[in-house]
Coordinates of C-alpha atoms in Angstrom, one line a residue:
M99 CA 7.3 2.1 12.3
R100 CA 10.3 4.3 11.5
E101 CA 10.1 7.8 12.9
V102 CA 8.4 10.4 10.7
S103 CA 10.9 13.2 10.1
I104 CA 8.5 16.1 10.0
G105 CA 6.9 16.8 13.3
I106 CA 3.5 18.1 14.1
S107 CA 4.9 21.6 15.0
E108 CA 6.7 21.7 11.7
I109 CA 3.5 20.8 9.8
D110 CA 1.7 23.6 11.6
D111 CA 4.4 26.0 10.3
L112 CA 4.1 24.7 6.8
R113 CA 0.3 25.3 6.8
K114 CA 1.2 28.9 5.7
V115 CA 1.8 27.5 2.2
R116 CA -0.6 29.1 -0.3
R117 CA 0.1 27.3 -3.5
G118 CA 2.3 24.6 -5.1
K119 CA 2.3 21.2 -6.8
V120 CA 3.0 17.8 -5.3
R121 CA 3.9 14.7 -7.3
V122 CA 3.2 11.3 -5.8
G123 CA 3.8 7.8 -7.1
S124 CA 1.7 4.9 -5.8
P125 CA 0.3 1.5 -6.6
D126 CA -3.5 1.6 -7.3
M127 CA -4.5 0.1 -3.9
L128 CA -2.5 2.5 -1.8
A129 CA -3.8 5.4 -3.9
I130 CA -7.4 4.3 -3.5
D131 CA -7.2 3.3 0.2
A132 CA -4.7 5.7 1.6
I133 CA -4.3 8.8 -0.6
A134 CA -7.9 9.4 -1.7
P135 CA -9.4 9.5 1.8
F136 CA -6.6 11.8 3.0
L137 CA -7.0 14.3 0.1
R138 CA -10.4 15.5 1.2
K139 CA -9.3 17.2 4.3
F140 CA -5.9 18.2 3.0
L141 CA -7.3 19.9 -0.1
E142 CA -10.0 21.6 2.0
D143 CA -7.2 23.1 4.1
N144 CA -4.9 23.8 1.2
P145 CA -7.1 24.6 -1.9
R146 CA -4.3 26.0 -4.0
I147 CA -2.0 23.0 -3.7
E148 CA -2.4 20.6 -6.7
V149 CA -1.6 16.9 -6.1
D150 CA -0.6 14.9 -9.1
V151 CA -0.8 11.1 -8.4
R152 CA 0.8 8.8 -10.9
I153 CA -0.5 5.2 -10.4
A154 CA 1.7 2.4 -11.6
D155 CA 3.4 -0.8 -10.3
K156 CA 6.4 -0.6 -8.0
A157 CA 8.9 -1.5 -10.8
E158 CA 7.7 1.3 -13.0
L159 CA 7.6 3.9 -10.2
L160 CA 11.1 3.1 -9.0
A161 CA 12.6 3.0 -12.5
N162 CA 11.1 6.4 -13.4
H163 CA 11.3 8.3 -10.1
E164 CA 14.0 10.7 -11.3
R165 CA 12.5 11.4 -14.7
L166 CA 9.0 12.0 -13.2
Q167 CA 10.4 14.0 -10.3
F168 CA 8.3 12.4 -7.6
D169 CA 8.2 14.1 -4.2
L170 CA 6.8 11.0 -2.5
L171 CA 6.6 7.3 -3.4
L172 CA 4.4 4.8 -1.6
S173 CA 5.1 1.1 -2.0
F174 CA 5.3 -2.3 -0.4
N175 CA 8.6 -4.3 0.1
T176 CA 10.7 -1.5 -1.3
P177 CA 14.4 -2.1 -1.8
Q178 CA 17.1 0.3 -0.9
L179 CA 17.9 2.5 -3.9
I180 CA 20.4 5.2 -4.6
G181 CA 18.6 8.5 -4.8
L182 CA 15.7 7.6 -2.5
K183 CA 15.5 7.3 1.3
V184 CA 12.8 5.7 3.4
L185 CA 11.2 8.4 5.4
A186 CA 8.8 6.1 7.2
E187 CA 7.7 2.4 7.3
F188 CA 4.5 0.9 8.5
K189 CA 3.8 -2.8 9.2
M190 CA 0.3 -3.7 7.9
Q191 CA -1.9 -6.7 8.6
S192 CA -2.0 -9.3 5.9
Y193 CA -5.4 -10.7 4.8
A194 CA -7.0 -13.4 2.8
V195 CA -9.3 -11.5 0.4
V196 CA -12.1 -13.9 -0.5
P197 CA -15.6 -13.6 -2.0
A198 CA -18.4 -13.0 0.4
G199 CA -19.9 -16.5 1.2
H200 CA -16.5 -18.2 0.7
P201 CA -15.7 -21.0 3.3
I202 CA -13.0 -18.7 4.7
S203 CA -15.2 -15.6 4.8
A204 CA -16.9 -16.3 8.2
K205 CA -13.7 -17.1 10.1
D206 CA -12.0 -14.7 12.5
F207 CA -8.6 -15.8 11.2
T208 CA -7.1 -18.0 8.6
S209 CA -3.7 -19.4 7.7
L210 CA -1.4 -19.6 4.7
A211 CA -1.9 -23.4 4.6
E212 CA -5.7 -23.0 4.4
C213 CA -5.4 -20.3 1.7
A214 CA -3.1 -22.6 -0.3
Q215 CA -6.1 -24.9 -0.9
F216 CA -7.8 -22.4 -3.2
P217 CA -6.9 -20.9 -6.6
L218 CA -4.9 -17.7 -6.1
A219 CA -4.7 -14.2 -7.6
L220 CA -1.3 -12.6 -6.7
I221 CA 0.6 -9.4 -7.5
N222 CA 3.2 -10.1 -10.3
D223 CA 6.1 -8.5 -8.5
P224 CA 8.5 -11.5 -8.6
A225 CA 10.0 -11.0 -5.1
V226 CA 6.6 -10.6 -3.5
K227 CA 4.9 -13.4 -5.5
E228 CA 7.6 -16.0 -4.9
G229 CA 8.1 -14.9 -1.3
I230 CA 4.4 -15.5 -0.5
L231 CA 4.3 -18.8 -2.5
T232 CA 7.4 -20.1 -0.7
R233 CA 5.9 -19.4 2.7
M234 CA 2.6 -21.0 1.7
E235 CA 4.3 -24.1 0.3
A236 CA 6.4 -24.5 3.5
T237 CA 3.3 -24.5 5.7
A238 CA 0.9 -26.4 3.4
G239 CA 3.3 -29.0 2.1
F240 CA 2.3 -28.5 -1.5
K241 CA 2.7 -25.8 -4.1
P242 CA -0.4 -23.5 -4.4
R243 CA -2.1 -23.0 -7.7
V244 CA -1.9 -19.4 -9.1
V245 CA -4.5 -18.7 -11.7
V246 CA -4.1 -14.9 -12.1
T247 CA -1.1 -12.5 -11.7
T248 CA -1.3 -8.8 -12.3
N249 CA 0.3 -5.5 -11.4
S250 CA -3.0 -4.1 -10.2
Y251 CA -4.3 -4.7 -6.6
A252 CA -7.6 -3.2 -7.7
F253 CA -8.0 -5.7 -10.5
M254 CA -7.1 -8.5 -8.1
R255 CA -10.0 -7.4 -5.9
E256 CA -12.4 -7.6 -8.9
V257 CA -11.1 -11.1 -9.8
V258 CA -11.8 -12.2 -6.2
A259 CA -15.3 -10.6 -6.2
S260 CA -16.0 -12.6 -9.4
G261 CA -15.3 -15.9 -7.5
S262 CA -12.4 -16.9 -9.7
A263 CA -9.8 -16.9 -7.0
I264 CA -8.8 -15.6 -3.5
S265 CA -5.9 -13.2 -2.9
I266 CA -3.3 -12.4 -0.2
Q267 CA -3.0 -8.7 0.4
A268 CA -2.0 -6.2 3.0
A269 CA -4.9 -4.0 3.9
F270 CA -5.8 -1.1 6.1
E271 CA -8.1 -1.4 9.1
G272 CA -10.8 0.8 10.5
E273 CA -12.0 3.8 8.5
L274 CA -9.4 3.2 5.7
R275 CA -10.6 -0.4 5.1
Y276 CA -11.7 -0.9 1.5
R277 CA -15.5 -1.5 1.6
N278 CA -17.1 -3.9 -0.9
P279 CA -20.0 -6.1 0.1
E280 CA -18.8 -8.7 -2.4
L281 CA -15.5 -9.2 -0.5
A282 CA -14.4 -10.4 2.9
Y283 CA -11.1 -9.6 4.5
V284 CA -9.9 -12.4 6.9
P285 CA -6.7 -11.8 8.9
I286 CA -3.8 -14.2 8.3
R287 CA -2.2 -15.5 11.4
E288 CA 1.3 -15.6 10.0
S289 CA 3.3 -12.4 9.4
L290 CA 4.4 -11.7 5.9
G291 CA 7.1 -9.4 7.0
R292 CA 8.5 -7.1 4.3
F293 CA 5.8 -8.1 1.9
S294 CA 3.2 -6.3 4.0
T295 CA 5.4 -3.3 5.0
L296 CA 4.3 0.0 3.5
G297 CA 7.2 2.4 2.8
C298 CA 7.1 6.1 2.2
L299 CA 10.1 7.2 0.1
V300 CA 11.4 10.6 -0.7
P301 CA 14.2 11.8 -3.1
V302 CA 17.6 12.8 -1.6
S303 CA 19.0 14.5 -4.7
R304 CA 16.9 17.7 -4.6
R305 CA 15.2 20.0 -2.2
L306 CA 11.5 19.6 -1.9
S307 CA 9.1 22.5 -2.2
A308 CA 7.2 23.8 0.8
A309 CA 4.0 22.3 -0.6
A310 CA 5.6 18.8 -0.9
D311 CA 7.0 19.1 2.6
L312 CA 3.5 19.9 3.9
F313 CA 1.9 17.1 2.0
I314 CA 4.5 14.5 3.0
G315 CA 4.5 15.5 6.7
S316 CA 0.7 15.5 6.8
I317 CA 0.1 12.1 5.1
T318 CA 2.9 10.3 7.0
A319 CA 1.5 11.7 10.3
S320 CA -2.0 10.5 9.2
L321 CA -0.7 7.0 8.4
A322 CA 1.2 6.9 11.7
S323 CA -1.9 7.7 13.6
R324 CA -3.9 5.0 11.8
L325 CA -1.3 2.2 11.7
A326 CA 0.3 2.7 15.2

């Protein structure tokens, strides 16, 4: 994990903020699994801060970050871009997301080769999709069959729950784990490297508001404590 630039003492100082608006861009899965649970306590402590969360895929978020004036972007496998800097990165565990009762569901671990035997639902980010498929083919010795691609992690979870496919996704552990009795999350032994690395990005071309600084410092500290 890269160092979070705003320390705990600085966050305490920023808690004097009374009002403001924070603009956040995020894929749906990170908004549901990371931002939503964080907001309850943050908004209790800061009731006059409004948090505007724009949910879209990575390509759309990065293409429009200047126009939409995001204070924070969350994304996986984020490239270096002019105008944005990576404030923090967190390596997450990769999982096979399978229907409850699937042959893989009762296992403690699985492998990319084993996952390659089943129809797949994958994110349609070309770099991520091809990177995962290349690694699967290298270990399995054959090209996996992809039946669904989408820009929505939440939709992929529903496809898996329906029994149409399995998926490969990074996921949180512990209290941030997405809970659905129709799904099982089985850790994958192999590392997926950048494809399961969560990045927190901030703009470099403008000064952030005190409300944005408080939000960013608080959520990155929260993620650091959960993903350490």
